[in-house]
Coordinates of C-alpha atoms and ligand atoms in Angstrom, one line a residue:
M262 CA 84.8 73.6 127.8
Y263 CA 86.3 73.2 124.9
K264 CA 89.0 70.8 123.9
A265 CA 91.3 70.6 121.7
P266 CA 92.5 69.9 118.9
L267 CA 89.3 70.4 117.2
I268 CA 88.7 68.8 114.2
V269 CA 85.8 68.7 111.7
Q270 CA 85.8 65.9 108.8
T271 CA 83.9 66.6 106.3
S272 CA 81.6 63.3 105.3
P273 CA 81.4 61.8 101.5
A274 CA 78.3 60.8 102.1
K275 CA 77.2 64.3 102.9
R276 CA 76.2 66.6 99.3
H277 CA 78.9 69.2 100.8
I278 CA 81.0 70.1 98.3
G279 CA 83.7 72.4 98.9
T280 CA 81.7 74.5 101.0
T281 CA 78.4 74.4 99.2
R282 CA 75.7 72.0 99.5
L283 CA 73.2 71.8 96.7
D284 CA 70.0 71.0 96.7
Q285 CA 68.6 68.4 94.2
G286 CA 66.7 70.9 91.3
Q287 CA 69.4 73.6 91.7
K288 CA 71.0 75.0 88.3
M289 CA 73.6 75.5 88.1
D290 CA 75.6 77.4 84.8
V291 CA 79.0 76.1 83.1
I292 CA 81.9 78.0 81.4
V293 CA 81.9 76.2 77.8
I294 CA 85.9 77.3 76.7
N295 CA 87.1 76.8 73.2
G296 CA 91.4 76.4 73.8
G297 CA 94.2 76.4 72.0
K298 CA 93.4 80.7 71.2
A299 CA 97.0 82.4 72.5
L300 CA 95.6 85.5 74.6
E301 CA 96.8 88.9 74.4
G302 CA 96.0 92.1 75.5
T303 CA 95.2 93.9 79.5
V304 CA 93.4 93.1 81.9
A305 CA 92.7 94.2 85.4
V306 CA 93.2 92.4 89.1
S307 CA 89.7 93.0 90.8
G308 CA 90.1 93.5 95.3
A309 CA 90.9 91.0 97.1
K310 CA 88.5 88.7 97.9
N311 CA 91.0 87.7 101.3
A312 CA 91.2 90.6 102.5
A313 CA 88.3 92.0 101.8
L314 CA 86.6 89.5 103.8
P315 CA 88.9 89.6 107.3
L316 CA 88.4 93.7 106.3
L317 CA 84.0 93.4 106.5
F318 CA 84.1 91.0 110.0
A319 CA 86.4 94.2 111.3
S320 CA 83.7 96.6 110.7
L321 CA 82.4 94.4 114.1
L322 CA 84.8 96.1 116.3
A323 CA 82.5 99.7 115.8
E324 CA 79.4 101.2 115.3
G325 CA 78.3 103.1 113.1
E326 CA 79.2 103.3 108.9
H327 CA 82.0 102.0 106.8
T328 CA 82.6 102.5 103.6
F329 CA 85.4 99.6 101.5
H330 CA 86.6 100.0 98.0
N331 CA 87.5 97.9 95.6
V332 CA 85.5 95.6 97.2
P333 CA 85.3 92.6 94.5
R334 CA 82.2 91.5 93.2
L335 CA 82.0 87.6 94.6
K336 CA 80.1 84.7 96.4
D337 CA 81.9 85.0 98.9
I338 CA 81.2 88.5 99.8
D339 CA 78.1 88.4 99.1
S340 CA 78.0 85.6 102.5
T341 CA 79.7 88.0 104.2
E342 CA 76.6 90.6 104.1
L343 CA 74.4 88.4 104.2
L344 CA 76.1 87.3 107.8
L345 CA 76.1 90.8 108.5
N346 CA 73.2 91.6 107.7
H347 CA 72.1 89.0 110.2
L348 CA 73.8 90.6 112.6
N349 CA 71.7 94.0 112.9
C350 CA 74.5 95.6 110.0
A351 CA 72.7 97.3 107.1
T352 CA 74.8 97.1 103.8
R353 CA 74.8 99.0 100.7
R354 CA 77.8 98.1 97.2
V355 CA 77.7 101.1 94.7
G356 CA 79.7 100.0 92.7
N357 CA 83.8 98.2 93.7
Q358 CA 82.9 100.3 97.0
L359 CA 80.7 98.6 99.9
K360 CA 79.2 100.9 102.5
V361 CA 78.4 99.0 106.1
T362 CA 76.6 100.3 108.8
V363 CA 77.3 98.6 112.4
N364 CA 75.4 98.6 115.1
R365 CA 74.8 96.6 118.1
P366 CA 73.5 93.3 116.8
D367 CA 70.2 91.4 117.9
S368 CA 71.1 88.5 118.2
F369 CA 75.5 87.3 118.6
V370 CA 74.6 84.8 116.4
A371 CA 76.8 83.2 113.3
P372 CA 74.3 80.4 111.9
Y373 CA 74.4 77.1 110.2
D374 CA 72.9 78.2 107.2
I375 CA 75.8 80.6 106.6
V376 CA 78.6 79.4 107.9
R377 CA 78.5 76.4 105.4
K378 CA 78.8 78.5 102.7
M379 CA 81.8 80.1 103.7
R380 CA 84.2 79.2 106.3
A381 CA 86.1 82.6 107.0
S382 CA 82.6 83.5 108.8
I383 CA 84.5 82.4 111.5
L384 CA 86.2 85.7 111.8
C385 CA 83.0 87.0 113.8
L386 CA 84.5 85.2 116.7
G387 CA 87.2 87.5 117.5
P388 CA 85.1 91.2 116.7
L389 CA 82.0 89.6 118.4
L390 CA 83.9 88.4 121.4
A391 CA 86.2 91.4 121.9
R392 CA 83.4 94.3 121.4
Y393 CA 80.5 92.5 123.1
G394 CA 81.7 89.6 125.2
K395 CA 79.7 87.2 123.3
A396 CA 79.2 85.5 120.3
K397 CA 78.1 82.0 119.2
V398 CA 79.3 81.2 116.0
S399 CA 78.6 78.0 113.9
L400 CA 81.1 75.5 113.7
P401 CA 82.7 75.3 109.7
G402 CA 83.2 71.7 108.8
G403 CA 85.6 70.9 106.5
C404 CA 85.7 71.5 102.9
A405 CA 86.9 69.5 99.7
I406 CA 90.5 70.6 100.3
G407 CA 90.5 68.3 103.8
S408 CA 89.9 69.2 107.4
R409 CA 89.7 72.8 108.5
P410 CA 90.0 72.6 111.7
I411 CA 89.6 76.3 113.9
N412 CA 91.6 74.9 116.8
M413 CA 94.2 77.7 115.6
H414 CA 91.3 80.5 116.3
I415 CA 89.9 78.4 119.7
E416 CA 93.4 78.5 122.6
P417 CA 94.4 82.1 121.8
L418 CA 91.4 83.1 122.7
L419 CA 91.0 81.7 125.6
Q420 CA 94.7 82.8 126.1
L421 CA 92.9 85.9 126.0
G422 CA 89.8 85.2 128.6
A423 CA 87.2 84.3 126.8
K424 CA 85.5 81.3 128.1
I425 CA 84.2 78.3 125.4
E426 CA 82.3 75.8 124.9
I427 CA 81.3 73.7 121.8
E428 CA 77.4 73.1 121.7
N429 CA 75.4 71.2 119.5
G430 CA 77.6 71.9 116.5
Y431 CA 78.8 75.7 117.4
V432 CA 81.5 77.5 119.2
I433 CA 79.8 79.3 122.3
A434 CA 81.7 81.7 123.2
Q435 CA 81.7 84.8 126.3
T436 CA 84.3 86.8 128.0
G437 CA 84.6 90.1 130.1
K438 CA 87.2 92.7 128.2
L439 CA 89.8 90.2 126.4
V440 CA 93.9 90.6 128.6
G441 CA 96.3 90.6 126.5
D442 CA 99.2 88.0 126.9
R443 CA 102.3 87.0 124.3
I444 CA 100.1 84.0 122.0
V445 CA 102.2 81.4 119.4
F446 CA 101.5 80.2 117.2
E447 CA 102.1 76.1 116.7
K448 CA 101.2 76.9 112.9
V449 CA 100.9 79.3 110.6
T450 CA 97.1 80.3 109.8
V451 CA 96.9 83.1 108.1
G452 CA 92.1 83.4 109.6
G453 CA 94.1 82.4 112.9
T454 CA 96.2 85.4 112.9
E455 CA 93.1 87.6 111.5
N456 CA 91.4 85.7 114.6
I457 CA 93.2 87.0 117.4
M458 CA 94.5 90.5 115.7
M459 CA 91.1 91.6 115.9
A460 CA 90.2 90.9 119.2
A461 CA 93.3 91.8 120.8
T462 CA 92.9 95.2 120.1
L463 CA 90.1 95.8 121.9
A464 CA 91.8 93.4 124.6
R465 CA 93.1 94.8 128.1
G466 CA 97.1 95.2 127.1
T467 CA 99.6 94.0 124.5
T468 CA 99.0 90.4 122.4
V469 CA 101.6 89.2 121.1
L470 CA 101.1 87.4 118.3
E471 CA 104.7 84.7 117.4
N472 CA 104.7 83.4 113.8
A473 CA 102.3 85.5 113.0
A474 CA 101.2 84.8 109.4
M475 CA 102.9 87.5 107.3
E476 CA 100.5 87.3 104.3
P477 CA 99.6 90.5 102.4
E478 CA 96.1 90.7 103.9
I479 CA 96.7 90.5 106.7
A480 CA 99.5 93.8 106.5
D481 CA 95.4 95.0 105.3
L482 CA 93.9 94.1 107.9
A483 CA 96.5 95.7 109.6
H484 CA 96.3 99.2 107.6
C485 CA 92.5 99.4 107.9
L486 CA 92.3 97.7 112.3
R487 CA 95.1 101.0 112.7
N488 CA 92.7 103.6 110.2
M489 CA 90.3 102.2 113.1
G490 CA 92.2 103.6 116.1
A491 CA 93.7 100.9 116.9
R492 CA 97.6 100.0 118.0
I493 CA 99.5 97.2 115.5
E494 CA 103.1 96.6 115.4
G495 CA 105.3 94.1 113.2
E496 CA 102.3 93.5 110.4
G497 CA 104.1 91.6 107.6
S498 CA 106.3 90.3 110.2
S499 CA 106.3 86.8 112.1
V500 CA 105.2 89.1 115.5
I501 CA 103.3 91.2 115.8
S502 CA 102.4 92.9 118.9
I503 CA 98.7 94.9 119.4
E504 CA 98.7 97.2 122.5
G505 CA 94.6 96.9 122.9
V506 CA 92.3 100.5 122.8
D507 CA 89.1 101.3 124.7
E508 CA 87.4 101.6 121.6
L509 CA 87.5 102.2 117.8
H510 CA 85.6 103.9 115.3
P511 CA 85.0 103.1 112.3
C512 CA 87.1 104.6 108.4
E513 CA 86.9 104.1 105.0
H514 CA 89.6 101.1 103.5
G515 CA 90.3 100.4 99.9
V516 CA 91.0 96.9 99.8
I517 CA 94.2 95.8 97.7
P518 CA 94.6 94.0 93.9
D519 CA 93.8 89.6 94.1
R520 CA 97.6 88.6 94.3
I521 CA 96.2 84.8 94.0
E522 CA 93.4 86.6 90.3
A523 CA 96.7 88.8 89.6
G524 CA 98.7 85.1 88.9
T525 CA 96.0 83.0 88.2
L526 CA 95.5 85.7 84.6
L527 CA 99.1 86.3 84.4
I528 CA 98.9 81.9 84.3
S529 CA 96.4 82.4 81.4
G530 CA 98.5 84.2 79.3
A531 CA 101.7 82.0 79.5
I532 CA 99.7 78.5 79.4
T533 CA 98.2 79.7 75.8
G534 CA 101.9 81.5 74.7
G535 CA 100.3 84.2 74.4
D536 CA 101.3 88.7 75.9
V537 CA 99.6 89.3 78.3
R538 CA 99.6 92.7 81.1
V539 CA 98.3 92.0 84.1
E540 CA 97.1 95.6 85.7
Q541 CA 96.6 97.3 89.5
C542 CA 98.1 93.9 91.0
V543 CA 101.3 94.3 93.1
P544 CA 103.7 92.0 91.3
G545 CA 105.8 92.3 94.7
D546 CA 102.9 90.5 96.1
I547 CA 103.5 87.1 93.7
Q548 CA 107.1 87.2 93.5
T549 CA 107.4 83.8 94.2
L550 CA 105.3 82.5 91.1
I551 CA 107.3 85.7 89.1
M552 CA 110.1 83.4 90.4
K553 CA 109.6 80.4 89.4
M554 CA 107.3 81.5 85.5
R555 CA 111.7 82.5 84.6
E556 CA 112.9 79.7 86.3
S557 CA 110.4 78.2 83.4
G558 CA 111.3 80.1 81.0
F559 CA 109.5 83.0 80.8
D560 CA 109.9 86.7 80.2
L561 CA 108.1 88.3 81.9
E562 CA 108.5 92.2 82.8
T563 CA 107.7 93.7 85.9
G564 CA 105.9 97.7 86.4
E565 CA 104.5 99.3 89.1
D566 CA 101.6 97.7 89.5
W567 CA 101.2 94.9 86.6
V568 CA 103.0 92.5 85.4
R569 CA 103.9 91.4 81.8
V570 CA 103.7 87.9 80.2
K571 CA 105.9 87.5 76.3
P572 CA 104.6 85.3 74.5
C573 CA 107.2 81.8 74.9
D574 CA 106.5 78.5 72.9
H575 CA 108.2 76.7 75.0
W576 CA 109.0 76.1 78.7
T577 CA 110.2 73.4 80.5
A578 CA 109.8 72.4 83.7
V579 CA 110.3 73.2 87.3
D580 CA 109.3 71.9 90.6
I581 CA 107.0 73.6 93.5
D582 CA 106.9 73.7 97.6
T583 CA 103.8 75.6 98.7
A584 CA 104.4 77.5 102.2
P585 CA 103.4 80.4 103.3
H586 CA 104.3 83.7 102.4
P587 CA 106.5 84.6 100.9
G588 CA 106.4 81.0 99.7
F589 CA 104.7 79.4 96.7
P590 CA 101.2 79.8 97.8
T591 CA 98.5 76.7 97.9
D592 CA 96.2 79.3 96.0
L593 CA 98.0 79.1 93.8
Q594 CA 99.5 75.6 93.5
A595 CA 96.9 73.8 90.7
Q596 CA 96.6 76.8 88.2
F597 CA 100.8 75.9 88.6
M598 CA 99.9 72.4 87.7
A599 CA 97.5 73.1 84.4
L600 CA 101.2 75.3 83.2
M601 CA 103.1 72.0 84.2
T602 CA 101.8 70.3 82.3
Q603 CA 102.4 72.0 79.1
A604 CA 105.7 72.4 80.0
S605 CA 109.4 69.5 78.3
G606 CA 109.5 67.8 81.5
T607 CA 109.2 66.3 84.7
S608 CA 107.9 68.9 88.0
V609 CA 107.4 67.6 90.7
I610 CA 104.5 69.6 93.4
T611 CA 104.4 69.1 96.2
E612 CA 101.1 70.3 98.6
Q613 CA 102.6 71.7 102.7
I614 CA 99.2 73.4 103.3
F615 CA 95.7 71.3 102.6
E616 CA 96.6 67.4 102.9
N617 CA 94.0 67.2 100.5
R618 CA 94.1 70.1 97.3
F619 CA 94.8 67.1 94.9
M620 CA 91.1 67.4 92.7
H621 CA 92.4 68.5 90.2
V622 CA 94.7 65.7 89.1
Q623 CA 91.7 63.5 87.7
E624 CA 90.7 65.9 86.5
L625 CA 93.3 67.4 84.1
V626 CA 94.3 63.7 83.8
R627 CA 90.8 63.0 81.9
M628 CA 91.6 65.9 80.0
G629 CA 95.3 64.0 78.7
A630 CA 98.2 65.3 81.2
N631 CA 99.9 62.8 82.6
I632 CA 100.2 63.1 86.7
T633 CA 101.0 61.0 89.1
Q634 CA 99.9 61.4 93.0
K635 CA 101.1 60.3 95.8
S636 CA 99.7 62.0 99.1
Q637 CA 101.0 65.6 99.4
V638 CA 103.6 65.3 96.4
A639 CA 102.2 65.0 92.0
V640 CA 104.7 64.0 89.6
V641 CA 103.2 66.2 85.8
H642 CA 106.2 64.4 82.7
G643 CA 105.2 67.7 80.6
N644 CA 103.3 67.1 77.9
P645 CA 103.5 70.4 75.1
G646 CA 100.1 70.5 73.1
E647 CA 99.0 67.3 74.4
L648 CA 96.2 68.5 77.1
G649 CA 92.6 68.1 74.9
G650 CA 88.5 69.2 75.6
A651 CA 87.2 67.7 77.9
P652 CA 83.6 67.3 79.8
V653 CA 85.0 68.4 83.9
M654 CA 83.7 68.6 87.4
A655 CA 85.2 71.7 89.8
T656 CA 85.7 71.1 93.2
D657 CA 86.6 73.5 94.4
L658 CA 87.6 77.6 93.9
R659 CA 90.5 77.6 92.4
A660 CA 90.4 73.6 91.2
S661 CA 87.8 75.3 89.4
A662 CA 90.8 78.6 87.9
C663 CA 93.1 75.3 87.3
L664 CA 90.5 73.4 85.0
V665 CA 89.1 76.3 83.0
L666 CA 93.4 77.1 82.2
A667 CA 93.8 74.1 81.1
G668 CA 90.8 74.5 79.4
L669 CA 92.5 77.7 77.7
A670 CA 95.5 75.4 76.3
A671 CA 93.0 72.7 74.8
T672 CA 92.1 71.8 72.2
G673 CA 88.8 71.5 71.3
K674 CA 86.0 71.8 73.5
T675 CA 86.0 72.5 78.0
V676 CA 82.9 72.3 79.8
V677 CA 83.4 72.8 83.0
N678 CA 80.3 72.5 85.7
R679 CA 79.7 73.4 89.4
I680 CA 82.0 76.5 88.7
Y681 CA 79.5 77.8 91.6
H682 CA 83.0 77.4 93.0
L683 CA 84.7 80.2 90.6
D684 CA 81.8 82.7 91.1
R685 CA 82.5 82.2 95.6
G686 CA 85.9 83.9 94.6
Y687 CA 86.6 84.9 91.2
D688 CA 84.7 88.1 90.4
H689 CA 84.1 87.7 86.0
L690 CA 86.5 85.2 85.5
E691 CA 84.9 84.3 81.6
K692 CA 84.6 88.4 81.3
K693 CA 88.5 89.3 82.1
L694 CA 89.6 85.9 79.7
Q695 CA 86.8 87.3 77.1
G696 CA 89.0 90.7 77.2
L697 CA 91.4 89.0 76.4
G698 CA 90.6 87.0 73.1
A699 CA 89.4 84.0 74.8
R700 CA 86.7 82.3 73.3
I701 CA 85.2 81.6 77.0
E702 CA 81.4 81.7 77.7
R703 CA 79.2 80.9 80.8
H704 CA 76.1 78.9 79.9
P705 CA 73.5 77.8 81.7
E706 CA 73.2 74.1 82.4
A707 CA 70.6 72.0 82.9
H708 CA 69.3 70.7 86.2
I709 CA 72.5 68.2 88.8
Ligands
UD1_1725 C1 93.2 80.9 104.5 C2 92.9 80.9 103.0 C3 92.5 80.0 102.0 C4 94.2 80.5 101.3 C5 95.1 79.9 103.5 C6 96.7 79.0 103.4 C7 90.9 83.7 103.5 C8 89.4 84.0 103.8 N1 91.4 81.8 102.9 O1 92.4 79.9 104.7 O2 92.7 81.4 101.0 O3 94.6 79.1 101.2 O4 94.3 80.9 104.2 O5 97.4 80.3 102.9 O6 91.5 84.3 104.1 N2 94.5 75.2 110.8 C9 95.0 74.5 111.7 N3 93.6 75.1 113.0 C10 93.4 75.7 112.6 C11 93.3 77.0 110.9 C12 94.7 76.4 110.8 O7 95.7 72.9 112.3 O8 92.9 76.3 114.2 C13 95.4 74.2 110.1 C14 94.7 74.1 107.8 O9 93.8 73.3 107.8 C15 96.5 74.8 107.2 C16 96.5 75.3 107.8 O10 96.9 75.3 109.5 O11 96.5 73.9 107.2 C17 96.2 76.7 107.0 O12 95.7 77.2 107.3 P1 95.4 79.1 107.6 O13 95.9 79.6 106.9 O14 94.6 78.5 109.0 O15 93.7 78.8 106.5 P2 92.7 80.0 105.8 O16 93.3 80.9 107.6 O17 91.7 79.0 106.9

């Protein structure tokens, strides 16, 4: 029987980097940046990775053909398709549209080989269990940004009546019809909220989620589930109520814009002193970033679906503490740190969500930044104009974006290695930056 809490640590002895295992002899692209050029122009944001992943897994709740629009082209989406294919679903992409035809799976297993590539694979657990009463999902394991427990996915499912065992690295779950209950999350979890929200749509009776995550991606999932026939209220607040229904039907749904990509592109303009208009985004979803950038001295204009950062040659240090939405997103912490290396003054950056999300610090230091770090706090002594290009190593998705941003601001050439992390979560970032005039190129690199 499952025993809480379940904490899966990454062993440094293994060649696990991020969520991807490197095989000897594998060839890796690198990104080469010749920095120091102010970016200018307009750039459109793609669909949100963190919205698209749960939406695609939600399709498992209803057999038939679902159509998703604005699905970004990412490695994590490829991994999700692979898992859905393994679960007997057909996927077909035309441009940014992805059709998923869901059929009853022959096996209800999410195998290690797929799950290890993408932790969000755990999101198939709730839908499979609710729809078919069984699921066997590989434990995702830790990743470079720290231990990544799943106790807040498992315990609520137990509360809804599932029987769960952990055996040979797999979560093995089965149930009759799930039964609604009051779930109080001990801390805010995006994935936990999504998994239980999906499971509860087909439970008997009402489930109330308290201390639920309030991220825009949760609201997008709720909208999609409602299109499928689910009864959900309260998304976007910390209390979500789900009244179970007997069955759901396939849907057509457009993925919301990626707020983290929007923020990253905005910072690309800011850090180069450029003039960049980021379009097809939701400014309200990056309100905290906009506020912090204004506090720092940037002049930002916003419209209904765009944000523009105007040229600025001097900005001052501001502090940030990451927090669940609507707080400052942990997924923009690394990128904001790059910006603060070029500010006047000292910025204190506190990472409250993940315990090990500062691996970009040492790489920034190698580029000439002055940063000291202790535990969850990094102190950035800004030194405008002092970043110099260097070969650097990306260690996780958002750290990669931070290094690209630093490279854009640096004098000389920066080579960012291990950019498969970037490809997991950014839809052709280098092409979008090229469109803004950046001197950035992707090159095939020697064998690792
Ligand atoms: C999601 C996002 C990720 C983002 C993170 C926090 C996706 C696919 N990924 O990740 O980009 O950085 O939210 O905004 O949407 N925790 C537990 N037990 C659990 C689950 C989580 O203790 O069962 C802890 C985590 O270790 C972390 C915190 O809760 O400290 C928040 O994690 P969570 O919100 O669950 O992150 P993810 O959903 O994995």
